[in-house]
């Protein structure tokens, strides 16, 4: 058994951080957080904080990497060294390479890359704090940053996690639950079209449990999506109203 | 880059047929040989159609991770050697190779098929490390399935070498006890092409596919899922794929059991 | 490459004025927030004009270096993540980033502000390692000053996690005692443009500058100097810069003290 | 003294694996073992198994690496992680770089590289199992793979090892003999022309012993050469007879 | 306290190696020490020995690294593995990257790089022995090597260190003094123009002490400069006189 | 690429003469200086014609390899620093450099010249590691011979520093006992050009040569052979080269003995 595992993670229907089973941690979304980027955003689930910056579309060099038919999407997911309890060694890891790959593939589904042949769109994501559900926060921030950069997209991507903890199906798995719980299942969707563009799952689930998780994640994604839309709307409203602090 | 072959594959699928004559939900022939690499503690050579994967299990003794002082360690590594691929880039493994290793790793780890506590030699000090090395000898598609089958077959085939605690030496010439492996996780990969779900895509199909997903099961339980490659699945498609993964997983599980 | 912007900056300086309206010896506004990254033992977010730097302190337990068996270890690292820079090269940190980390490192180390002997757990066997990670979120010039301020603010904010010597485990959820930090080293950077000395250069000024120097002080003592970037200073200029560094250092030291 | 060293490696004129001093382990040669390659082969000395694949000649990129007068030969010798008792860490090592270099130099001697200016011939070798005499098995496989790829060559290269074990000069040194014996001497030849294209030796030999080893290796190379020729002939014969399983 | 620290580093006004406070170790300068280089030099402070070689100006490749307005200076400072008591691991370190950068920036101040657009000047420095004040020895050697290569320069750079040891301000800090003393302050100047082109300082100094160090270093740089000039003059004199052993 | 110089070298050899006036079986002048790098435990500077190689021996204390618990460790490393070569590629050592280090390593190791058991401090726990670092200062051909001579000369020159087992400290200022080196392996390199064997090729000859071989001997025994560079030798040529290596090895062995 893993050291440090609490005896119970859910007590009287409440999770250790006080949440109900199907309750999100506090969520926060913000765009235009990095001045130098073409688009940028921050997305937060409780203590999990992602910052994304988008540069491009811009001509790709060296030339032999260009795709004559579409923009190439380049995505880098990175953990800040002090984002977790055990310091993360700087540089790429096998984990960050895999996550960068699946995030890139999910993002590519929404971008009209064919409008920008021979260019590259760079998406850089920094996990400032990591407390579970990091790749979902990363994807939410990246999608907002793309929107902020004005990159033509079919729709936003919204992501959240479902999971199984102490036998219960829960929404928005935090770090402790991920570490000591039974199942973590990150899901990303294009919510309006009901399309699942990212899906991973680790741990044991029956078919029924899987379907329940998926349902719950789907509902969660709709909530995330709503927050993302509001964030964009509010920001542009503030800009229209001349708020300099945006 | 217009690829006529890709278009052909997609057109065939539209007509419910496949480039190699299979039905949409038909796997290619699976051949499994175990124990053919004598330097490894366990090994398997898996042929899935023309896809050929060698998997070797090696064991060593190490300090355990601090948060699991009583458990052995699993390390899954994949290599895509240039002999199997006309376009080879020297250097560290690429993202495809890393994804392959990590998906196979999670299928095994999450299934609980290895009793890691039995691989503890001395709590907090010495545990067995189990290296599962996947070596791709030919890639004709669906490497994840072939590698996942190879990995569990090699683990079932593996015997623990003798370890002398006093001298801290491993005697590889004496392998007696089997690895404590109790379940058989099986990954099943489904691709989506032109809205149709197809099982076990070959290489031409992988080049033409819109989306890909791998579901690893042990009996009636899912133990790992990985959607890869872009594209999307609907909720309904995902439910059907779970059914397929469980049904086909059962068949392959029987096959593996008969070979080891 | 003729850069009209650069020429404009230089022309302004000649007339004793700056692109952002400051006086030559005026720093930009400094904002310091501490403790906002809960996973870190200590942290600070420093805004120096539009330059934005996050600094986190993490601690771990290691064997000491052989020549200082009774002292903790300091490791300062800087990352210049691509979010903050349109021209990003993947790979190991470049020479600018390394210089940044090493100048901040020396400012802290040489000032004697950390009592490293208090970070010894067991002589010759176990000491605390203090990692100071500098993460640049926006670069609008004078990164060294912003990072140096962030580093000492994060160190002052840091609390040591509980360490169980018997089980060799760190409990990061229990942080009680403060890090033994007693002094506040402050780096001040001066650039020379067209023969004039200017304080706290912004990015446009850095692109136009002829020479650069950073002097770190604690009260009336210099603890580190780094001339960088090419160009030169005369002896007389250096003496004036030391005065500036001491005077401005005092102001910033007060600001830091008020924030932690 | 090395730990684990057996008291004797040769008992009553027989080696620990039962062989006579001048006897090969079981040898096996096979071509067309990798479908995707232009040419491929397997060569085996007992438990030492090498697989080689050839791609090319094909245009070389980037262009500045091209040789306007001849094909460039690129060769990579690699040990599979589970090929030895102590797992081999993936990636290049100083040993594998040196072996790749000398194998490449030996191979280059037989290929008419001047017929294919500006191209590259990639030769990839995987040591599937390693039990001594690996570089010789590698070279035998590589030479067969080149022939299988139809690359114009002066002749095949045949390689084997001789050595000194418990004071005796022996043929085809196995892993244990390499580890605990006195001398390992890999030799590669163009047998018909009596040309030595690869020669290494580690350990102490008098001049007389060296000459004896060389003689023995030369005889061994002729045997290997014969097997290689038969392998090619038989394969093409089977193809001519329409055997699909080739 | 650092292990191995001597009780006192200065006794009766004498340093442990017998020098007075403001005395240099034996210095030596030599040019034309590497036959294959366009210019080369050796500079020595006691047991600190630097060798520098200059190649170029020569066309820079790949082209996108060229500067259309000036020569690019490339400088590599490297410690030979056996140059210090604890063997230096081969390859670049963070220390060597930083030193290479500041030496390059100091050197650039003296070279008329605008006369050679699109070229590169490679300066390679090997620290054969390291006993304190290494970067100053490196810079002195590099500047001499540039002169030897005939690269047009405003003037030579001369460098030396001052420092504080046992409370005294001293010239030319050696390895032990650097390790156990209070302050090391390397300084490089264009002596005739009184320009400080390199200045670093580690340790605690009051303003007065700093100014005293700077004064002392300035005097030291003049001495180094004199030696450098003599070295060049003597070498060309010897050449003019036909001495073949130059 | 037609190289007129190469053709000239080959033409000369045909007439039994060489570009630097030597006879075919004549070595260039060898100069050996030892002990000139005081930070090293042992050192040698070898000049072979215009080829100049510095070799330093450093020692440290480490855990032995598990299969040789009672023996010290030898590590031979070569660096080809850019000062000696107009075409320098930064990065890890290339294949030429690695071959150089490994050939010198095998010459020393296989000769048995170092008594590794005398370098054991505590069986299975602590042994001396002997680093032999080859630093090429000028390359005018036949680096292997120059480096091999330098390596054994530096080893013969080396003295073991004092080691305090209790404090685990090495005192490099006190070096007393000599390294236990009893034999003098000498590598001799022969090149073949236009069917002729020539000794100790200079750089122009290396560029023109067809084949190369290095034979290391101790007295009347061969201890290592490395054929490199392509080309071939006949059996008869090999026998003649062994004779040359033994004869010339003897001469150089005397020279080394007189210098250390």
CSV table of C-alpha atoms in Angstrom, one decimal, chain D residues 23-231:
chain,number,residue,atom,x,y,z
D,23,UNK,CA,34.5,-26.3,-33.4
D,24,UNK,CA,31.9,-23.7,-34.1
D,25,UNK,CA,28.7,-23.4,-32.2
D,26,UNK,CA,25.6,-24.1,-34.3
D,27,UNK,CA,25.5,-21.5,-37.0
D,28,UNK,CA,22.4,-20.3,-38.8
D,29,UNK,CA,22.0,-17.8,-41.6
D,30,UNK,CA,18.8,-16.5,-43.1
D,31,UNK,CA,17.9,-13.6,-45.4
D,32,UNK,CA,14.7,-11.6,-45.9
D,33,UNK,CA,13.8,-11.5,-42.3
D,34,UNK,CA,12.5,-7.9,-42.2
D,35,UNK,CA,9.7,-7.2,-44.6
D,36,UNK,CA,10.1,-3.4,-44.7
D,37,UNK,CA,13.8,-3.4,-45.5
D,38,UNK,CA,15.4,-3.3,-48.9
D,39,UNK,CA,17.6,-6.2,-47.6
D,40,UNK,CA,17.8,-8.1,-44.4
D,41,UNK,CA,19.4,-11.1,-42.7
D,42,UNK,CA,19.8,-13.0,-39.5
D,43,UNK,CA,23.1,-14.6,-38.5
D,44,UNK,CA,23.5,-16.8,-35.5
D,45,UNK,CA,26.5,-18.4,-33.6
D,46,UNK,CA,24.8,-20.5,-30.9
D,47,UNK,CA,23.1,-18.0,-28.6
D,48,UNK,CA,24.5,-14.9,-30.4
D,49,UNK,CA,21.9,-13.7,-32.8
D,50,UNK,CA,22.3,-10.6,-35.1
D,51,UNK,CA,19.6,-9.1,-37.3
D,52,UNK,CA,20.6,-6.7,-40.0
D,53,UNK,CA,18.5,-4.5,-42.2
D,54,UNK,CA,19.7,-2.4,-45.2
D,55,UNK,CA,17.9,0.6,-46.6
D,56,UNK,CA,19.2,2.2,-49.7
D,57,UNK,CA,21.1,3.3,-51.6
D,58,UNK,CA,18.9,6.4,-51.4
D,59,UNK,CA,19.4,10.1,-51.8
D,60,UNK,CA,21.2,11.5,-48.8
D,61,UNK,CA,19.8,14.5,-46.8
D,62,UNK,CA,20.8,17.0,-45.6
D,63,UNK,CA,22.6,17.6,-48.8
D,64,UNK,CA,25.8,18.9,-47.2
D,65,UNK,CA,26.5,15.4,-45.9
D,66,UNK,CA,26.4,13.9,-49.5
D,67,UNK,CA,29.6,12.7,-51.0
D,68,UNK,CA,29.6,13.7,-54.7
D,69,UNK,CA,31.9,10.7,-55.6
D,70,UNK,CA,30.4,7.8,-53.7
D,71,UNK,CA,27.7,6.4,-51.5
D,72,UNK,CA,28.0,7.1,-47.8
D,73,UNK,CA,27.7,4.1,-45.6
D,74,UNK,CA,25.9,4.6,-42.3
D,75,UNK,CA,26.0,1.7,-39.8
D,76,UNK,CA,24.4,1.4,-36.4
D,77,UNK,CA,25.2,-1.6,-34.2
D,78,UNK,CA,22.8,-1.9,-31.2
D,79,UNK,CA,22.3,-4.3,-28.4
D,80,UNK,CA,18.7,-5.1,-27.5
D,81,UNK,CA,18.2,-4.4,-23.8
D,82,UNK,CA,17.4,-8.1,-23.0
D,83,UNK,CA,20.3,-9.5,-25.1
D,84,UNK,CA,22.6,-10.0,-22.1
D,85,UNK,CA,22.3,-11.0,-18.5
D,86,UNK,CA,22.8,-7.5,-17.2
D,87,UNK,CA,20.2,-5.5,-19.0
D,88,UNK,CA,21.8,-3.1,-21.6
D,89,UNK,CA,20.6,0.5,-21.1
D,90,UNK,CA,19.0,1.7,-24.3
D,91,UNK,CA,20.9,4.2,-26.4
D,92,UNK,CA,24.4,4.5,-27.8
D,93,UNK,CA,27.5,3.6,-25.7
D,94,UNK,CA,31.2,4.2,-26.3
D,95,UNK,CA,31.4,0.5,-27.1
D,96,UNK,CA,28.6,0.6,-29.6
D,97,UNK,CA,30.1,3.7,-31.3
D,98,UNK,CA,33.5,2.0,-31.7
D,99,UNK,CA,32.0,-1.2,-33.0
D,100,UNK,CA,29.7,0.6,-35.5
D,101,UNK,CA,32.8,2.4,-36.8
D,102,UNK,CA,35.0,-0.6,-37.4
D,103,UNK,CA,32.1,-2.6,-38.9
D,104,UNK,CA,31.3,0.3,-41.2
D,105,UNK,CA,34.9,0.5,-42.3
D,106,UNK,CA,35.1,-3.3,-43.0
D,107,UNK,CA,31.9,-3.2,-44.9
D,108,UNK,CA,32.9,-0.2,-47.0
D,109,UNK,CA,35.8,-2.3,-48.4
D,110,UNK,CA,33.4,-4.6,-50.3
D,111,UNK,CA,30.7,-2.2,-51.6
D,112,UNK,CA,31.1,-0.5,-54.9
D,113,UNK,CA,30.1,2.8,-53.3
D,114,UNK,CA,31.4,4.8,-56.3
D,115,UNK,CA,28.4,3.5,-58.3
D,116,UNK,CA,26.0,5.6,-56.2
D,117,UNK,CA,27.3,9.1,-55.6
D,118,UNK,CA,25.3,11.4,-53.3
D,119,UNK,CA,23.4,8.5,-51.8
D,120,UNK,CA,23.4,6.8,-48.4
D,121,UNK,CA,23.3,3.1,-47.6
D,122,UNK,CA,21.9,2.6,-44.1
D,123,UNK,CA,22.8,-0.6,-42.4
D,124,UNK,CA,21.1,-1.3,-39.1
D,125,UNK,CA,22.1,-4.2,-36.8
D,126,UNK,CA,20.3,-5.4,-33.7
D,127,UNK,CA,22.0,-7.8,-31.4
D,128,UNK,CA,18.9,-9.8,-30.3
D,129,UNK,CA,21.0,-12.1,-28.1
D,130,UNK,CA,24.7,-11.7,-27.2
D,131,UNK,CA,26.9,-14.6,-26.1
D,132,UNK,CA,30.3,-13.6,-27.4
D,133,UNK,CA,31.6,-13.0,-31.0
D,134,UNK,CA,28.8,-10.4,-31.5
D,135,UNK,CA,30.6,-8.1,-33.9
D,136,UNK,CA,31.3,-11.1,-36.2
D,137,UNK,CA,27.7,-12.2,-36.2
D,138,UNK,CA,26.7,-8.6,-36.9
D,139,UNK,CA,29.1,-8.3,-39.8
D,140,UNK,CA,28.0,-11.6,-41.3
D,141,UNK,CA,24.3,-10.5,-41.1
D,142,UNK,CA,25.1,-7.1,-42.5
D,143,UNK,CA,27.0,-8.5,-45.5
D,144,UNK,CA,24.1,-10.9,-46.2
D,145,UNK,CA,21.6,-8.1,-45.9
D,146,UNK,CA,23.5,-6.0,-48.4
D,147,UNK,CA,23.5,-8.9,-50.8
D,148,UNK,CA,19.8,-9.4,-50.2
D,149,UNK,CA,19.3,-5.7,-51.0
D,150,UNK,CA,21.1,-6.2,-54.3
D,151,UNK,CA,23.8,-3.7,-53.5
D,152,UNK,CA,26.8,-4.3,-55.9
D,153,UNK,CA,29.6,-5.9,-53.9
D,154,UNK,CA,33.0,-7.3,-54.6
D,155,UNK,CA,32.2,-10.3,-52.4
D,156,UNK,CA,30.7,-11.2,-49.1
D,157,UNK,CA,32.5,-10.6,-45.8
D,158,UNK,CA,32.8,-13.5,-43.5
D,159,UNK,CA,33.7,-13.1,-39.9
D,160,UNK,CA,34.4,-15.3,-36.9
D,161,UNK,CA,36.5,-15.2,-33.7
D,162,UNK,CA,39.5,-17.1,-32.5
D,163,UNK,CA,40.9,-16.8,-29.1
D,164,UNK,CA,42.9,-18.3,-26.2
D,165,UNK,CA,41.1,-20.1,-23.4
D,166,UNK,CA,42.9,-22.0,-20.6
D,167,UNK,CA,46.0,-21.8,-22.7
D,168,UNK,CA,44.4,-23.4,-25.8
D,169,UNK,CA,43.8,-21.7,-29.1
D,170,UNK,CA,40.1,-22.0,-29.8
D,171,UNK,CA,37.6,-21.1,-32.5
D,172,UNK,CA,34.4,-19.1,-32.0
D,173,UNK,CA,34.7,-17.7,-28.5
D,174,UNK,CA,31.5,-17.7,-26.5
D,175,UNK,CA,30.4,-15.2,-23.8
D,176,UNK,CA,31.8,-17.1,-20.9
D,177,UNK,CA,35.1,-17.7,-22.7
D,178,UNK,CA,35.3,-14.0,-23.7
D,179,UNK,CA,34.7,-13.0,-20.1
D,180,UNK,CA,37.0,-15.4,-18.3
D,181,UNK,CA,39.4,-16.6,-21.0
D,182,UNK,CA,42.7,-15.0,-22.0
D,183,UNK,CA,42.2,-13.7,-25.5
D,184,UNK,CA,39.3,-12.8,-27.9
D,185,UNK,CA,40.3,-12.0,-31.5
D,186,UNK,CA,37.5,-11.2,-33.9
D,187,UNK,CA,38.5,-11.5,-37.6
D,188,UNK,CA,36.7,-10.6,-40.7
D,189,UNK,CA,37.8,-11.5,-44.2
D,190,UNK,CA,37.0,-11.4,-47.8
D,191,UNK,CA,37.8,-15.1,-47.9
D,192,UNK,CA,38.3,-15.6,-51.6
D,193,UNK,CA,40.9,-12.8,-51.8
D,194,UNK,CA,42.5,-13.7,-48.4
D,195,UNK,CA,42.0,-10.1,-47.2
D,196,UNK,CA,41.7,-9.3,-43.5
D,197,UNK,CA,39.2,-6.4,-43.3
D,198,UNK,CA,38.6,-6.4,-39.5
D,199,UNK,CA,41.0,-7.5,-36.8
D,200,UNK,CA,41.0,-6.8,-33.1
D,201,UNK,CA,42.7,-8.6,-30.3
D,202,UNK,CA,42.6,-8.2,-26.6
D,203,UNK,CA,44.8,-10.2,-24.2
D,204,UNK,CA,48.3,-11.7,-24.3
D,205,UNK,CA,49.6,-13.7,-27.3
D,206,UNK,CA,53.0,-14.6,-28.5
D,207,UNK,CA,53.7,-14.1,-32.1
D,208,UNK,CA,53.4,-17.9,-32.7
D,209,UNK,CA,50.0,-17.9,-30.9
D,210,UNK,CA,48.8,-14.9,-32.9
D,211,UNK,CA,49.7,-16.7,-36.1
D,212,UNK,CA,47.9,-19.8,-35.0
D,213,UNK,CA,44.8,-17.8,-34.1
D,214,UNK,CA,44.9,-16.1,-37.4
D,215,UNK,CA,45.1,-19.4,-39.2
D,216,UNK,CA,42.3,-20.8,-37.3
D,217,UNK,CA,40.1,-17.7,-37.9
D,218,UNK,CA,40.9,-17.9,-41.6
D,219,UNK,CA,39.6,-21.4,-41.7
D,220,UNK,CA,36.6,-20.4,-39.7
D,221,UNK,CA,35.8,-17.5,-42.1
D,222,UNK,CA,35.8,-20.0,-45.0
D,223,UNK,CA,33.2,-22.0,-43.2
D,224,UNK,CA,31.0,-19.0,-42.5
D,225,UNK,CA,31.4,-17.9,-46.1
D,226,UNK,CA,30.2,-21.3,-47.3
D,227,UNK,CA,27.1,-21.0,-45.1
D,228,UNK,CA,26.4,-17.5,-46.3
D,229,UNK,CA,26.6,-18.6,-49.9
D,230,UNK,CA,24.3,-21.5,-49.3
D,231,UNK,CA,21.8,-19.4,-47.5
